[in-house]
Coordinates of C-alpha atoms and ligand atoms in Angstrom, one line a residue:
M65 CA 18.7 -12.2 -4.1
I66 CA 16.2 -10.6 -1.8
S67 CA 17.3 -7.5 0.0
L68 CA 13.8 -6.3 0.9
P69 CA 12.5 -9.2 3.0
L70 CA 15.5 -8.8 5.3
V71 CA 14.2 -5.5 6.3
A72 CA 10.7 -6.9 6.4
L73 CA 11.3 -9.6 8.9
A74 CA 13.6 -7.7 11.0
L75 CA 10.7 -5.5 11.7
L76 CA 8.1 -8.2 12.1
P77 CA 8.4 -8.9 15.8
Y78 CA 8.3 -5.3 16.6
A79 CA 5.3 -4.8 14.5
L80 CA 3.4 -7.5 16.2
A81 CA 4.4 -6.3 19.6
A82 CA 3.1 -2.8 19.0
P83 CA -0.2 -2.0 20.7
Q84 CA -3.0 -2.0 18.2
S85 CA -6.2 -0.2 19.2
E86 CA -7.5 0.3 15.8
G87 CA -6.4 -1.4 12.6
Y88 CA -4.0 -4.3 12.6
A89 CA -0.4 -5.1 13.3
D90 CA 1.2 -4.9 10.1
P91 CA 3.9 -7.3 9.2
L92 CA 2.8 -7.0 5.7
H93 CA 3.2 -3.4 5.2
V94 CA 6.2 -3.3 7.2
P95 CA 7.9 -6.1 5.5
L96 CA 8.7 -4.8 2.2
T97 CA 7.6 -1.2 2.2
R98 CA 9.5 -0.7 5.5
R99 CA 6.7 1.0 7.1
N100 CA 3.6 0.2 9.0
R101 CA 0.1 1.2 9.3
A102 CA -0.9 4.1 11.6
T103 CA -2.4 3.3 14.9
R104 CA -4.0 6.0 17.0
V105 CA -2.2 7.5 19.9
A106 CA -4.2 8.3 22.9
N107 CA -4.0 12.1 22.8
L108 CA -4.4 12.5 19.1
P109 CA -8.2 12.8 18.9
K110 CA -8.0 15.8 21.2
I111 CA -5.3 17.5 19.3
A112 CA -7.0 16.8 16.0
D113 CA -10.3 18.1 17.4
A114 CA -8.9 21.6 17.8
L115 CA -7.9 21.5 14.2
R116 CA -11.0 19.9 12.8
V117 CA -12.9 23.0 13.8
K118 CA -10.7 24.9 11.4
Y119 CA -10.6 22.2 8.8
G120 CA -12.3 22.8 5.5
Y121 CA -11.6 22.1 1.9
K122 CA -12.5 24.2 -1.0
P123 CA -12.1 23.4 -4.6
K124 CA -9.5 25.8 -6.0
N125 CA -11.8 26.5 -8.8
L126 CA -15.5 26.2 -8.0
A127 CA -16.4 26.3 -11.7
K128 CA -14.2 23.3 -12.5
R129 CA -16.2 20.4 -13.9
A130 CA -16.0 17.0 -12.3
S131 CA -13.4 15.0 -14.1
S132 CA -10.8 12.2 -13.8
A133 CA -7.1 12.0 -14.4
S134 CA -4.6 9.3 -15.1
I135 CA -1.5 9.9 -13.1
P136 CA 1.8 8.0 -13.7
I137 CA 3.0 5.8 -10.8
T138 CA 6.6 5.1 -9.9
D139 CA 7.7 1.6 -9.0
E140 CA 10.2 1.7 -6.1
E141 CA 12.9 -0.9 -5.5
N142 CA 11.6 -3.9 -7.4
D143 CA 7.9 -3.6 -6.7
S144 CA 8.6 -2.8 -3.0
S145 CA 6.2 0.2 -3.1
Y146 CA 4.4 2.4 -5.6
S147 CA 4.4 6.2 -5.5
G148 CA 2.9 9.2 -7.2
V149 CA 3.8 12.9 -7.5
V150 CA 1.9 15.1 -5.2
S151 CA 2.3 18.9 -5.1
I152 CA 2.1 20.7 -1.8
G153 CA 2.3 24.4 -1.0
T154 CA 2.4 27.7 -2.9
P155 CA 4.3 27.7 -5.1
P156 CA 3.9 23.9 -5.4
Q157 CA 6.7 21.6 -4.2
N158 CA 6.6 18.2 -5.9
L159 CA 7.0 15.2 -3.7
N160 CA 6.8 11.4 -4.3
L161 CA 4.3 9.9 -1.8
V162 CA 3.5 6.2 -1.4
L163 CA -0.1 5.6 -2.7
D164 CA -1.6 3.6 0.1
T165 CA -5.2 2.4 0.2
G166 CA -4.4 0.8 3.6
S167 CA -4.1 4.0 5.6
S168 CA -5.9 7.4 5.6
D169 CA -3.4 10.1 6.5
L170 CA -1.2 12.3 4.5
W171 CA 2.3 13.2 5.8
M172 CA 5.5 14.4 4.3
A173 CA 9.0 14.9 5.7
T174 CA 10.0 18.6 6.0
T175 CA 13.3 20.4 6.0
Q176 CA 12.9 20.5 9.8
C177 CA 13.3 16.7 9.9
T178 CA 16.2 15.9 12.2
T179 CA 16.3 12.2 11.6
C180 CA 15.7 12.0 7.9
T181 CA 18.4 10.5 5.8
P182 CA 19.6 12.6 2.8
D183 CA 17.7 10.1 0.6
I184 CA 14.4 11.4 1.8
I185 CA 13.2 14.4 -0.2
T186 CA 11.8 17.1 2.1
F187 CA 9.2 19.8 1.9
D188 CA 10.2 23.3 2.9
P189 CA 7.4 25.0 4.9
S190 CA 9.1 28.4 4.9
K191 CA 8.8 28.5 1.1
S192 CA 5.1 27.9 1.0
S193 CA 2.9 31.0 1.5
S194 CA -0.2 28.8 2.0
F195 CA 1.3 26.6 4.8
K196 CA -0.5 26.9 8.1
T197 CA 0.7 25.0 11.2
S198 CA -0.6 24.5 14.7
A199 CA 1.5 24.4 17.9
S200 CA 0.4 20.8 18.2
N201 CA 3.3 18.5 18.0
T202 CA 2.0 15.0 17.5
Q203 CA 2.9 11.7 16.0
I204 CA 1.5 9.0 13.8
Q205 CA 2.5 5.7 15.5
Y206 CA 3.6 2.9 13.3
G207 CA 4.6 -0.7 14.2
S208 CA 8.0 -0.1 12.7
G209 CA 8.5 3.4 14.1
N210 CA 6.7 6.7 13.9
A211 CA 6.4 9.9 12.0
Q212 CA 6.3 13.0 14.3
G213 CA 5.5 16.5 13.4
T214 CA 3.0 19.3 13.5
V215 CA -0.6 19.0 12.5
S216 CA -0.7 21.5 9.6
Q217 CA -2.7 22.5 6.5
D218 CA -1.6 23.4 3.0
T219 CA -2.8 23.3 -0.6
V220 CA -2.4 19.8 -2.0
S221 CA -2.7 18.9 -5.7
M222 CA -2.4 15.8 -7.7
G223 CA -3.2 15.1 -11.3
G224 CA -4.8 18.6 -11.7
F225 CA -7.1 18.2 -8.6
T226 CA -6.6 20.5 -5.7
V227 CA -7.7 20.6 -2.0
S228 CA -6.9 24.1 -0.7
A229 CA -6.7 23.3 3.0
Q230 CA -5.8 19.7 3.4
T231 CA -4.9 18.7 7.0
L232 CA -1.7 16.8 7.0
L233 CA 1.2 16.0 9.3
A234 CA 4.4 18.1 8.5
V235 CA 7.0 15.6 9.8
N236 CA 10.1 16.7 11.6
S237 CA 11.2 13.3 12.9
I238 CA 11.0 9.8 11.5
T239 CA 12.0 6.7 13.5
G240 CA 12.5 3.4 11.7
N241 CA 12.6 3.1 8.0
L242 CA 9.1 4.1 7.0
I243 CA 9.6 4.9 3.3
D244 CA 11.9 4.0 0.5
D245 CA 14.7 6.3 -0.6
G246 CA 13.7 9.1 -2.9
L247 CA 10.2 9.3 -1.3
S248 CA 8.8 12.0 1.0
G249 CA 5.9 10.4 2.8
I250 CA 2.5 8.7 2.4
M251 CA -0.8 9.6 0.8
G252 CA -3.4 7.6 2.6
L253 CA -6.3 6.5 0.3
G254 CA -8.5 4.6 2.8
F255 CA -11.7 6.0 4.5
Q256 CA -11.7 8.7 7.1
T257 CA -12.6 6.3 9.9
I258 CA -9.0 5.1 10.1
S259 CA -7.4 8.5 9.8
A260 CA -5.1 9.0 12.8
L261 CA -5.5 12.8 12.3
E262 CA -9.3 12.2 12.0
V263 CA -9.7 14.3 8.9
A264 CA -11.0 13.6 5.4
P265 CA -8.3 12.1 3.2
F266 CA -7.4 14.0 0.0
W267 CA -9.6 11.7 -2.2
V268 CA -12.6 12.0 0.2
A269 CA -12.3 15.8 0.2
L270 CA -12.2 15.8 -3.7
N271 CA -15.2 13.5 -3.8
S272 CA -17.2 15.6 -1.3
A273 CA -16.5 18.7 -3.3
N274 CA -17.9 16.9 -6.4
Q275 CA -14.6 17.3 -8.3
L276 CA -14.5 13.6 -9.3
S277 CA -16.5 12.3 -12.3
S278 CA -17.2 9.2 -10.2
P279 CA -16.2 8.2 -6.7
V280 CA -13.5 5.8 -7.8
M281 CA -9.8 5.3 -7.8
S282 CA -8.2 2.8 -10.1
F283 CA -4.7 1.3 -10.3
Y284 CA -2.6 -0.5 -12.8
F285 CA 0.8 -1.6 -11.4
E286 CA 3.8 -2.6 -13.4
R287 CA 6.0 -5.6 -12.5
Y288 CA 9.7 -5.5 -12.2
V289 CA 10.4 -8.3 -9.7
D290 CA 11.1 -10.6 -12.7
Q291 CA 13.7 -8.3 -14.2
V292 CA 17.4 -9.1 -14.0
N293 CA 18.6 -5.7 -13.1
E294 CA 18.0 -3.9 -9.9
I295 CA 15.3 -1.3 -10.0
D296 CA 15.6 1.7 -7.7
A297 CA 12.7 3.6 -9.3
A298 CA 11.1 3.3 -12.7
P299 CA 7.8 4.1 -14.4
G300 CA 5.5 1.7 -12.7
G301 CA 1.8 2.0 -13.7
V302 CA -1.1 4.4 -13.7
F303 CA -3.3 5.7 -10.9
T304 CA -6.6 7.1 -12.2
L305 CA -8.3 9.4 -9.8
G306 CA -12.1 9.9 -10.3
G307 CA -12.6 7.2 -12.9
T308 CA -11.2 4.2 -14.7
N309 CA -8.9 4.2 -17.8
T310 CA -10.4 1.9 -20.4
S311 CA -7.0 1.5 -22.2
L312 CA -5.7 -0.4 -19.2
Y313 CA -8.2 -3.2 -18.8
T314 CA -10.4 -5.4 -20.9
G315 CA -13.8 -6.9 -20.3
N316 CA -16.1 -6.0 -17.4
I317 CA -15.0 -4.7 -14.0
E318 CA -16.3 -7.2 -11.5
F319 CA -17.4 -5.2 -8.5
I320 CA -17.9 -6.9 -5.2
N321 CA -19.5 -5.0 -2.3
M322 CA -17.7 -4.9 1.0
P323 CA -18.8 -7.8 3.2
S324 CA -22.0 -7.1 5.0
G325 CA -21.5 -5.7 8.5
S326 CA -18.1 -4.2 7.6
T327 CA -17.9 -0.4 8.0
P328 CA -15.7 1.1 5.3
S329 CA -12.4 1.9 6.9
Y330 CA -10.0 -0.3 5.1
W331 CA -11.1 -1.4 1.6
Y332 CA -12.5 -4.8 2.7
Q333 CA -13.2 -7.8 0.6
A334 CA -13.9 -11.4 1.7
V335 CA -11.4 -14.0 0.4
D336 CA -13.8 -16.6 -0.9
A337 CA -11.6 -19.2 -2.4
V338 CA -7.9 -19.9 -2.9
T339 CA -6.2 -22.6 -5.1
V340 CA -2.6 -23.6 -5.1
Q341 CA -1.2 -25.8 -7.9
G342 CA -4.9 -26.6 -8.7
T343 CA -5.7 -27.6 -5.1
S344 CA -8.4 -25.8 -3.1
I345 CA -7.4 -24.4 0.2
T346 CA -10.1 -24.3 2.9
I347 CA -10.9 -20.8 4.2
P348 CA -12.5 -21.3 7.7
S349 CA -15.3 -18.9 8.4
G350 CA -14.0 -15.9 10.3
S351 CA -10.7 -16.1 8.4
S352 CA -11.7 -14.5 5.2
L353 CA -11.8 -10.7 5.8
S354 CA -9.1 -9.0 3.8
A355 CA -7.9 -5.4 3.3
I356 CA -7.1 -4.6 -0.3
D357 CA -3.9 -2.6 0.2
T358 CA -1.8 -0.9 -2.5
G359 CA 0.7 0.1 0.2
T360 CA 1.6 -3.5 1.1
T361 CA 4.1 -5.3 -1.0
L362 CA 3.1 -9.0 -0.3
I363 CA 0.1 -11.0 0.6
G364 CA -0.4 -11.8 4.3
A365 CA -2.8 -14.5 5.6
P366 CA -3.6 -16.3 8.8
T367 CA -1.1 -18.9 10.1
A368 CA -3.1 -22.1 9.4
I369 CA -4.1 -21.0 5.9
V370 CA -0.5 -20.0 4.9
A371 CA 0.7 -23.4 6.2
N372 CA -1.8 -25.1 4.0
I373 CA -1.0 -23.0 1.0
W374 CA 2.7 -23.9 1.2
N375 CA 1.9 -27.6 2.0
A376 CA 0.4 -27.7 -1.5
V377 CA 3.8 -26.8 -3.0
P378 CA 6.1 -29.9 -2.9
G379 CA 9.4 -29.3 -1.2
S380 CA 8.5 -26.0 0.5
Q381 CA 9.6 -25.2 4.1
A382 CA 8.9 -22.7 6.7
L383 CA 11.8 -20.2 7.3
T384 CA 13.2 -19.3 10.7
G385 CA 15.2 -16.6 12.3
Q386 CA 14.7 -13.2 10.8
Y387 CA 12.6 -14.8 8.0
E388 CA 10.1 -16.4 10.4
G389 CA 6.6 -16.4 8.9
M390 CA 7.9 -16.7 5.4
Y391 CA 8.3 -19.9 3.4
A392 CA 10.8 -21.1 0.8
F393 CA 10.1 -23.5 -2.1
P394 CA 12.3 -25.1 -4.8
C395 CA 13.2 -22.3 -7.3
T396 CA 12.4 -24.7 -10.2
T397 CA 8.7 -24.8 -9.2
D398 CA 6.3 -22.4 -10.7
V399 CA 3.9 -21.5 -7.9
S400 CA 0.5 -21.1 -9.3
I401 CA -2.1 -19.5 -7.0
T402 CA -5.6 -18.1 -7.6
I403 CA -7.7 -16.0 -5.3
S404 CA -11.3 -15.2 -5.7
F405 CA -13.5 -12.7 -3.8
G406 CA -16.9 -14.2 -4.6
G407 CA -16.6 -14.2 -8.4
T408 CA -13.7 -14.8 -10.8
A409 CA -10.7 -16.7 -9.6
W410 CA -7.8 -14.3 -10.4
S411 CA -4.4 -15.9 -11.1
I412 CA -1.2 -14.6 -9.6
S413 CA 1.9 -14.7 -11.8
S414 CA 4.5 -17.2 -10.6
D415 CA 7.0 -14.3 -10.9
D416 CA 5.2 -12.4 -8.2
M417 CA 5.2 -15.4 -5.9
N418 CA 9.0 -15.8 -6.3
L419 CA 11.0 -13.2 -4.3
G420 CA 14.4 -14.7 -5.1
T421 CA 16.8 -17.2 -3.5
I422 CA 17.6 -17.9 0.1
S423 CA 19.8 -20.3 2.0
T424 CA 17.9 -22.6 4.2
G425 CA 21.0 -24.5 5.3
S426 CA 21.3 -23.1 8.8
S427 CA 18.2 -22.7 10.9
T428 CA 19.7 -20.9 13.8
G429 CA 22.6 -18.5 14.5
P430 CA 23.8 -15.5 12.5
M431 CA 23.5 -17.3 9.1
S432 CA 19.9 -18.2 9.7
G433 CA 17.9 -17.4 6.6
A434 CA 20.8 -15.8 4.8
V435 CA 20.4 -14.7 1.2
D436 CA 22.5 -17.0 -1.0
A437 CA 22.6 -16.5 -4.8
T438 CA 23.6 -20.2 -5.2
S439 CA 20.7 -21.6 -3.3
D440 CA 18.0 -23.5 -5.1
M441 CA 15.3 -22.4 -2.6
C442 CA 13.3 -19.3 -3.3
V443 CA 11.2 -17.2 -0.9
G444 CA 7.4 -17.1 -1.5
G445 CA 5.2 -14.0 -1.8
I446 CA 2.5 -15.1 0.7
F447 CA 3.4 -15.2 4.4
D448 CA 2.0 -15.6 7.8
V449 CA 0.8 -12.4 9.4
G450 CA 0.9 -14.0 12.8
S451 CA -1.7 -14.8 15.4
S452 CA -2.4 -11.2 16.5
M453 CA -4.1 -10.6 13.2
G454 CA -7.7 -11.4 12.5
S455 CA -9.1 -11.0 15.9
G456 CA -11.4 -8.1 16.9
Q457 CA -14.0 -6.1 15.1
G458 CA -12.9 -4.9 11.7
V459 CA -9.5 -6.4 11.9
P460 CA -8.7 -8.1 8.6
S461 CA -7.3 -11.6 8.6
W462 CA -5.6 -11.0 5.2
I463 CA -3.8 -8.2 3.7
V464 CA -3.9 -8.4 -0.1
G465 CA -1.0 -6.3 -1.4
D466 CA 0.9 -5.7 -4.6
T467 CA 1.9 -9.3 -5.2
F468 CA -1.8 -9.8 -6.1
L469 CA -2.7 -6.3 -7.4
K470 CA 0.0 -6.4 -10.2
N471 CA -2.1 -9.1 -11.8
V472 CA -5.4 -7.2 -12.2
Y473 CA -6.8 -3.8 -12.8
T474 CA -8.2 -2.6 -9.5
V475 CA -11.0 -0.1 -8.9
F476 CA -11.8 1.2 -5.4
R477 CA -15.3 2.5 -5.4
A478 CA -16.7 4.6 -2.5
D479 CA -20.4 4.4 -3.4
P480 CA -21.5 1.7 -2.9
P481 CA -18.4 0.8 -1.0
S482 CA -16.8 -2.0 -3.1
V483 CA -13.7 -3.1 -4.9
G484 CA -13.7 -4.1 -8.6
F485 CA -11.2 -6.2 -10.5
A486 CA -10.8 -6.5 -14.2
K487 CA -8.4 -8.3 -16.6
L488 CA -5.4 -6.1 -17.6
A489 CA -5.4 -5.0 -21.2
P490 CA -3.2 -7.2 -23.5
G491 CA 0.5 -6.5 -23.1
L492 CA 0.4 -5.0 -19.6
S493 CA 2.3 -6.6 -16.7
T494 CA 3.1 -9.6 -18.9
T495 CA 6.2 -11.4 -17.9
G496 CA 9.1 -10.4 -20.2
L497 CA 7.1 -7.6 -21.7
C498 CA 6.5 -5.7 -18.4
N499 CA 8.3 -2.6 -19.5
S500 CA 6.6 -2.3 -22.9
F501 CA 4.0 0.1 -21.7
L502 CA 5.4 3.1 -20.0
P503 CA 2.9 5.9 -19.6
S504 CA 4.6 9.3 -20.0
Ligands
NAG193 C1 14.8 -7.5 -8.3 O1 14.4 -8.9 -8.7 C2 15.3 -9.5 -9.5 C3 14.7 -10.9 -9.8 O2 14.3 -11.6 -8.7 C4 16.6 -9.7 -8.7 O3 17.6 -10.3 -9.5 C5 17.1 -8.3 -8.3 O4 18.3 -8.3 -7.5 C6 16.0 -7.6 -7.5 N1 16.4 -6.2 -7.1 C7 16.3 -5.8 -5.9 C8 16.6 -4.3 -5.7 O5 15.9 -6.4 -5.0
NAG194 C1 -5.0 6.2 -19.8 O1 -3.7 6.0 -19.4 C2 -2.7 6.2 -20.4 C3 -1.4 5.9 -19.9 O2 -1.1 6.7 -18.8 C4 -2.8 7.7 -20.9 O3 -1.9 7.9 -22.0 C5 -4.2 8.0 -21.3 O4 -4.4 9.4 -21.6 C6 -5.2 7.6 -20.2 N1 -6.6 7.8 -20.7 C7 -7.4 8.6 -20.1 C8 -8.8 8.7 -20.7 O5 -7.1 9.3 -19.1

């Protein structure tokens, strides 16, 4: 069964209709993580300006040596999203935030949140002596809703690293389903250029303060999508801040610089080649720019390329209704896809390409695209991001999310701006063995 894509596609048209001044409409993020990427609202720069004057970070302990830390990740709802524990305030309040290389703002729901469900864990500003807030009520606009609150500052720590005056949004209202149950917000890990609050993201502040051994962030993601039992939240990988963790990969890390001409904002890479069932798929020039995005569940690609990908899988068909943009294929088929970014062709596990069964019997009406446990058609992990993607400066044509990233060790390197991939160490994220390595 696939409960998550239901949410996803219900949000898709809305996401595409949302005005996008910066960044991209985000059917990918939205789909399974139930949230979308921030877009800038008109008055935000002004509001943020006032605060930027005050903004500053200081390492908590100036004598602290540059270092790195391996931080456990939690896998939310069957690989739908991945979170880490972030401490905010004095004394620290621990919150689970989505780790998102596809956005650059930090926000958390607070006890003032009027629209948050009881499943959202909130931060209590009144219990933090270091919390400072402005009178500015503002919002971060998402395609699937928005997070509203006050532009604030507080001490933020993760994995032993601290930024003492991190500007963030203390959220008092969320519309739409922006985050999975049990979470509190988002930790953006992109570059400052796409920060809606126009402030240095947490990792950038650490890097500028020379707290990190090297200007890199590395990820290993566990896989649960192939497990029989439903996963609400489980140990799901390792986030290494300030370095790499050599016990999690083998061989060299293949770094590829961001495509020439791209200004770091998202973590860009050019999709150089794709194969499906051994067949090469043509990537037209101008359709290769991708954002490597830990906060996106699936892989999104341009319409024509997605059609060609599924064409190469016998018996596949485009879905309609609320699943429009997605494809189904015979469940007995192992879909075998590789993607390369200018070097190695990385294989995606067929388990990651299979999101579970769906009925394709009725193409219109209320039963359109219904989940059906007895169906022999399964939903695929690559879908059409729609025609509004891939046009305009810096707008990626592809969003390469966790469906791909579970299959590699990924290193985001700020200087020179590049992304590196390496083979996972033996035994990690291997089908059937996926829970054998659980970092404590
Ligand atoms: C997780 O995936 C498995 C295998 O596809 C499925 O049986 C299970 O229902 C899924 N759980 C959720 C929460 O979607
Ligand atoms: C690498 O990650 C593992 C698993 O979390 C952890 O036990 C180990 O300490 C980490 N190594 C380093 C050098 O941080």
